[in-house]
Amino acid sequence: MIFRPFRLLAAAIAVIAQTAAAQAHPHVWVTMKTDLVYSPDGAITGVRHAWTFDDMFSAFAVQGLELKNKDNPTREELAPLAKINAESLKEFDYFTFAAVDGKTVKLKDPLPDYYLSYDDQRLTLHFTLPFETPAKAKELKIEIYDPSIFVDFEFAKEKPAQLVGAPKGCLLDVVLPREMTWAEGKALSQIPADQKNTTMAWGAQFANRLLVHCP
């Protein structure tokens, strides 16, 4: 099987772009649910994601896998693909960026319990990014975005995010990105389907944000 999500995604798009829906950036759509995980002492320790990929990307991803039931692959059958996903995402900092009390902090590689699930013809990648140094934060900001807008991230409509084990009194705000203007959308649409957007690095302007305020 040859499949390197994101890093060689342009190769996939060469096939996907044959459909009308893929003639403009972005090319992959991800629906997210995110947990912010705290330790008993009140320190933020990790960001736990569940990313559900669009059906077209999911169909491409499972091509070539040996599956007993293609409509219901097991976690074990998807394990090699999950490993490739987790390793490939490192190049992009997992599209997840954190700041504690106004200072940028580092996230480590995913915990080894990451996995892929498959439901309703869509893949979901489950993984947890630990903080390099757990911190007791009064103001925590988590941003999820692709700088090139090759991948579009959107929070789930229901239960998009939650605090797990956070200190009493901490409040979570889910901040959605602004709408893209007509001119911005037109500029992106003019980028060929088999090319990554490298000239219009607007991603941070369309970041999905989780803001946590603790007393």
Short mmCIF file of C-alpha atoms in Angstrom, two decimals:
data_model
loop_
_atom_site.label_atom_id
_atom_site.label_comp_id
_atom_site.label_asym_id
_atom_site.label_seq_id
_atom_site.Cartn_x
_atom_site.Cartn_y
_atom_site.Cartn_z
CA MET A 1 0.00 0.00 0.00
CA ILE A 2 1.29 3.45 -0.91
CA PHE A 3 -0.34 6.22 1.08
CA ARG A 4 1.19 9.19 2.82
CA PRO A 5 -1.63 11.48 3.97
CA PHE A 6 -1.03 15.24 3.83
CA ARG A 7 2.66 15.08 2.87
CA LEU A 8 1.86 13.53 -0.50
CA LEU A 9 -1.79 14.45 -0.57
CA ALA A 10 -1.38 16.20 -3.90
CA ALA A 11 -1.06 12.77 -5.48
CA ALA A 12 -4.45 11.85 -4.06
CA ILE A 13 -5.93 15.09 -5.27
CA ALA A 14 -4.86 14.28 -8.82
CA VAL A 15 -7.50 11.56 -8.66
CA ILE A 16 -10.01 13.35 -6.47
CA ALA A 17 -9.85 16.52 -8.58
CA GLN A 18 -11.58 14.73 -11.44
CA THR A 19 -14.83 15.52 -9.66
CA ALA A 20 -16.27 19.02 -9.80
CA ALA A 21 -16.26 19.38 -6.02
CA ALA A 22 -12.48 19.43 -5.84
CA GLN A 23 -11.64 22.19 -8.26
CA ALA A 24 -10.76 24.70 -5.53
CA HIS A 25 -8.95 24.81 -2.22
CA PRO A 26 -9.44 23.33 0.31
CA HIS A 27 -9.24 19.70 -0.81
CA VAL A 28 -9.78 17.81 2.45
CA TRP A 29 -12.47 18.54 5.01
CA VAL A 30 -12.15 17.59 8.65
CA THR A 31 -14.88 17.75 11.29
CA MET A 32 -13.40 17.96 14.77
CA LYS A 33 -14.23 17.17 18.36
CA THR A 34 -11.58 18.14 20.89
CA ASP A 35 -11.07 17.47 24.59
CA LEU A 36 -8.69 19.51 26.71
CA VAL A 37 -7.31 17.16 29.32
CA TYR A 38 -6.18 18.21 32.80
CA SER A 39 -4.31 16.39 35.55
CA PRO A 40 -5.63 16.15 39.14
CA ASP A 41 -3.42 19.06 40.19
CA GLY A 42 -5.14 21.35 37.67
CA ALA A 43 -2.45 21.46 34.99
CA ILE A 44 -3.33 21.17 31.31
CA THR A 45 -1.67 18.00 30.02
CA GLY A 46 -2.98 17.30 26.54
CA VAL A 47 -5.21 17.99 23.57
CA ARG A 48 -7.32 14.99 22.57
CA HIS A 49 -8.65 15.15 19.02
CA ALA A 50 -11.18 13.15 17.05
CA TRP A 51 -10.92 14.21 13.40
CA THR A 52 -13.50 12.88 10.96
CA PHE A 53 -12.44 13.11 7.31
CA ASP A 54 -14.79 13.74 4.42
CA ASP A 55 -16.15 10.71 2.58
CA MET A 56 -14.11 11.28 -0.59
CA PHE A 57 -10.81 11.42 1.25
CA SER A 58 -11.85 8.45 3.39
CA ALA A 59 -12.65 6.38 0.29
CA PHE A 60 -9.24 7.15 -1.19
CA ALA A 61 -7.48 6.38 2.08
CA VAL A 62 -8.83 2.86 2.44
CA GLN A 63 -8.10 1.86 -1.15
CA GLY A 64 -5.66 -1.03 -1.24
CA LEU A 65 -6.24 -2.12 2.35
CA GLU A 66 -7.00 -5.79 2.91
CA LEU A 67 -10.36 -5.65 4.66
CA LYS A 68 -12.67 -8.52 5.53
CA ASN A 69 -15.61 -6.13 5.42
CA LYS A 70 -14.94 -2.94 3.48
CA ASP A 71 -18.00 -1.28 5.05
CA ASN A 72 -16.89 -2.05 8.59
CA PRO A 73 -13.08 -2.32 8.89
CA THR A 74 -11.74 -3.06 12.33
CA ARG A 75 -9.40 -0.89 14.35
CA GLU A 76 -6.71 -3.53 13.89
CA GLU A 77 -7.09 -3.49 10.08
CA LEU A 78 -6.80 0.29 10.09
CA ALA A 79 -3.79 0.35 12.45
CA PRO A 80 -1.13 0.65 9.68
CA LEU A 81 -3.04 3.56 8.14
CA ALA A 82 -3.39 5.22 11.55
CA LYS A 83 0.37 4.97 12.03
CA ILE A 84 1.03 6.64 8.68
CA ASN A 85 -1.44 9.41 9.51
CA ALA A 86 0.11 10.09 12.90
CA GLU A 87 3.66 10.12 11.52
CA SER A 88 2.79 12.31 8.52
CA LEU A 89 1.02 14.91 10.64
CA LYS A 90 4.22 15.63 12.55
CA GLU A 91 5.56 17.61 9.58
CA PHE A 92 2.66 20.03 10.06
CA ASP A 93 2.80 20.26 13.87
CA TYR A 94 -0.46 18.31 13.84
CA PHE A 95 -2.16 21.55 12.74
CA THR A 96 -2.52 22.29 16.46
CA PHE A 97 -0.94 25.27 18.20
CA ALA A 98 -1.06 26.14 21.90
CA ALA A 99 -0.37 29.17 24.07
CA VAL A 100 -0.38 29.35 27.87
CA ASP A 101 -0.88 32.77 29.45
CA GLY A 102 0.13 34.41 26.19
CA LYS A 103 3.26 32.34 25.57
CA THR A 104 3.57 29.75 22.83
CA VAL A 105 4.17 26.26 24.18
CA LYS A 106 5.13 23.01 22.50
CA LEU A 107 3.09 19.90 22.05
CA LYS A 108 4.71 16.48 21.81
CA ASP A 109 4.04 13.66 19.38
CA PRO A 110 0.79 11.73 19.90
CA LEU A 111 0.46 9.21 22.69
CA PRO A 112 0.77 5.63 21.40
CA ASP A 113 -2.93 4.92 21.87
CA TYR A 114 -3.96 6.72 18.64
CA TYR A 115 -6.28 4.82 16.29
CA LEU A 116 -8.63 5.11 13.31
CA SER A 117 -12.30 4.24 13.35
CA TYR A 118 -14.68 3.96 10.40
CA ASP A 119 -18.35 4.82 10.46
CA ASP A 120 -20.82 5.83 7.77
CA GLN A 121 -18.03 5.63 5.16
CA ARG A 122 -15.88 8.19 6.96
CA LEU A 123 -12.60 7.73 8.77
CA THR A 124 -12.00 9.31 12.17
CA LEU A 125 -8.51 9.70 13.59
CA HIS A 126 -8.36 9.68 17.38
CA PHE A 127 -5.15 10.96 18.97
CA THR A 128 -3.85 12.88 21.98
CA LEU A 129 -1.09 15.49 21.85
CA PRO A 130 0.60 15.86 25.26
CA PHE A 131 1.99 19.20 26.38
CA GLU A 132 5.78 19.13 26.52
CA THR A 133 5.45 20.68 29.98
CA PRO A 134 2.06 20.51 31.75
CA ALA A 135 1.08 23.97 32.97
CA LYS A 136 -1.44 25.59 35.26
CA ALA A 137 -2.88 28.20 32.93
CA LYS A 138 -5.20 31.07 33.68
CA GLU A 139 -5.50 31.74 29.96
CA LEU A 140 -5.16 28.84 27.52
CA LYS A 141 -5.49 29.16 23.74
CA ILE A 142 -5.60 26.24 21.32
CA GLU A 143 -5.72 26.96 17.59
CA ILE A 144 -6.37 24.37 14.88
CA TYR A 145 -5.74 25.31 11.25
CA ASP A 146 -3.78 24.53 8.11
CA PRO A 147 -1.60 27.54 7.16
CA SER A 148 -2.08 26.76 3.46
CA ILE A 149 -5.84 26.08 3.72
CA PHE A 150 -5.27 22.81 1.91
CA VAL A 151 -7.18 21.11 4.71
CA ASP A 152 -10.35 22.74 6.03
CA PHE A 153 -11.07 22.23 9.74
CA GLU A 154 -14.51 22.70 11.24
CA PHE A 155 -15.79 21.96 14.72
CA ALA A 156 -18.68 19.54 15.03
CA LYS A 157 -22.05 21.20 15.50
CA GLU A 158 -22.79 19.19 18.64
CA LYS A 159 -20.32 18.94 21.52
CA PRO A 160 -17.37 20.40 19.59
CA ALA A 161 -15.11 20.61 22.63
CA GLN A 162 -15.03 19.99 26.35
CA LEU A 163 -12.81 20.29 29.41
CA VAL A 164 -11.79 17.01 31.04
CA GLY A 165 -10.76 17.24 34.68
CA ALA A 166 -10.30 21.03 34.60
CA PRO A 167 -10.22 23.02 37.86
CA LYS A 168 -13.50 24.32 39.17
CA GLY A 169 -14.47 27.63 37.65
CA CYS A 170 -12.66 27.20 34.33
CA LEU A 171 -14.73 28.33 31.36
CA LEU A 172 -14.36 27.18 27.75
CA ASP A 173 -15.18 29.31 24.72
CA VAL A 174 -15.32 27.86 21.21
CA VAL A 175 -14.43 30.58 18.69
CA LEU A 176 -15.23 29.84 15.06
CA PRO A 177 -13.20 31.38 12.20
CA ARG A 178 -14.46 34.34 10.24
CA GLU A 179 -16.11 33.86 6.89
CA MET A 180 -13.85 34.02 3.86
CA THR A 181 -14.53 37.00 1.61
CA TRP A 182 -15.61 36.56 -1.99
CA ALA A 183 -12.23 37.87 -3.20
CA GLU A 184 -10.32 35.46 -0.96
CA GLY A 185 -12.42 32.54 -2.10
CA LYS A 186 -11.90 33.47 -5.74
CA ALA A 187 -8.12 33.69 -5.26
CA LEU A 188 -8.03 30.24 -3.69
CA SER A 189 -10.23 28.78 -6.42
CA GLN A 190 -7.67 29.81 -9.03
CA ILE A 191 -4.95 27.62 -7.53
CA PRO A 192 -4.72 24.39 -9.59
CA ALA A 193 -6.27 21.37 -7.92
CA ASP A 194 -2.97 19.47 -7.90
CA GLN A 195 -1.00 22.27 -6.23
CA LYS A 196 -0.73 23.29 -2.60
CA ASN A 197 -1.45 26.88 -1.63
CA THR A 198 1.97 28.27 -0.75
CA THR A 199 1.54 31.91 -1.70
CA MET A 200 -1.56 32.79 0.33
CA ALA A 201 -0.73 31.58 3.83
CA TRP A 202 -3.93 32.84 5.40
CA GLY A 203 -4.54 29.83 7.60
CA ALA A 204 -4.16 31.59 10.95
CA GLN A 205 -6.87 34.05 9.93
CA PHE A 206 -9.30 31.14 9.68
CA ALA A 207 -8.19 29.27 12.79
CA ASN A 208 -10.64 27.43 14.99
CA ARG A 209 -9.92 28.49 18.56
CA LEU A 210 -10.53 27.09 22.00
CA LEU A 211 -10.10 29.63 24.77
CA VAL A 212 -10.05 28.58 28.41
CA HIS A 213 -10.29 31.07 31.25
CA CYS A 214 -9.47 29.77 34.74
CA PRO A 215 -9.69 31.71 38.02
#
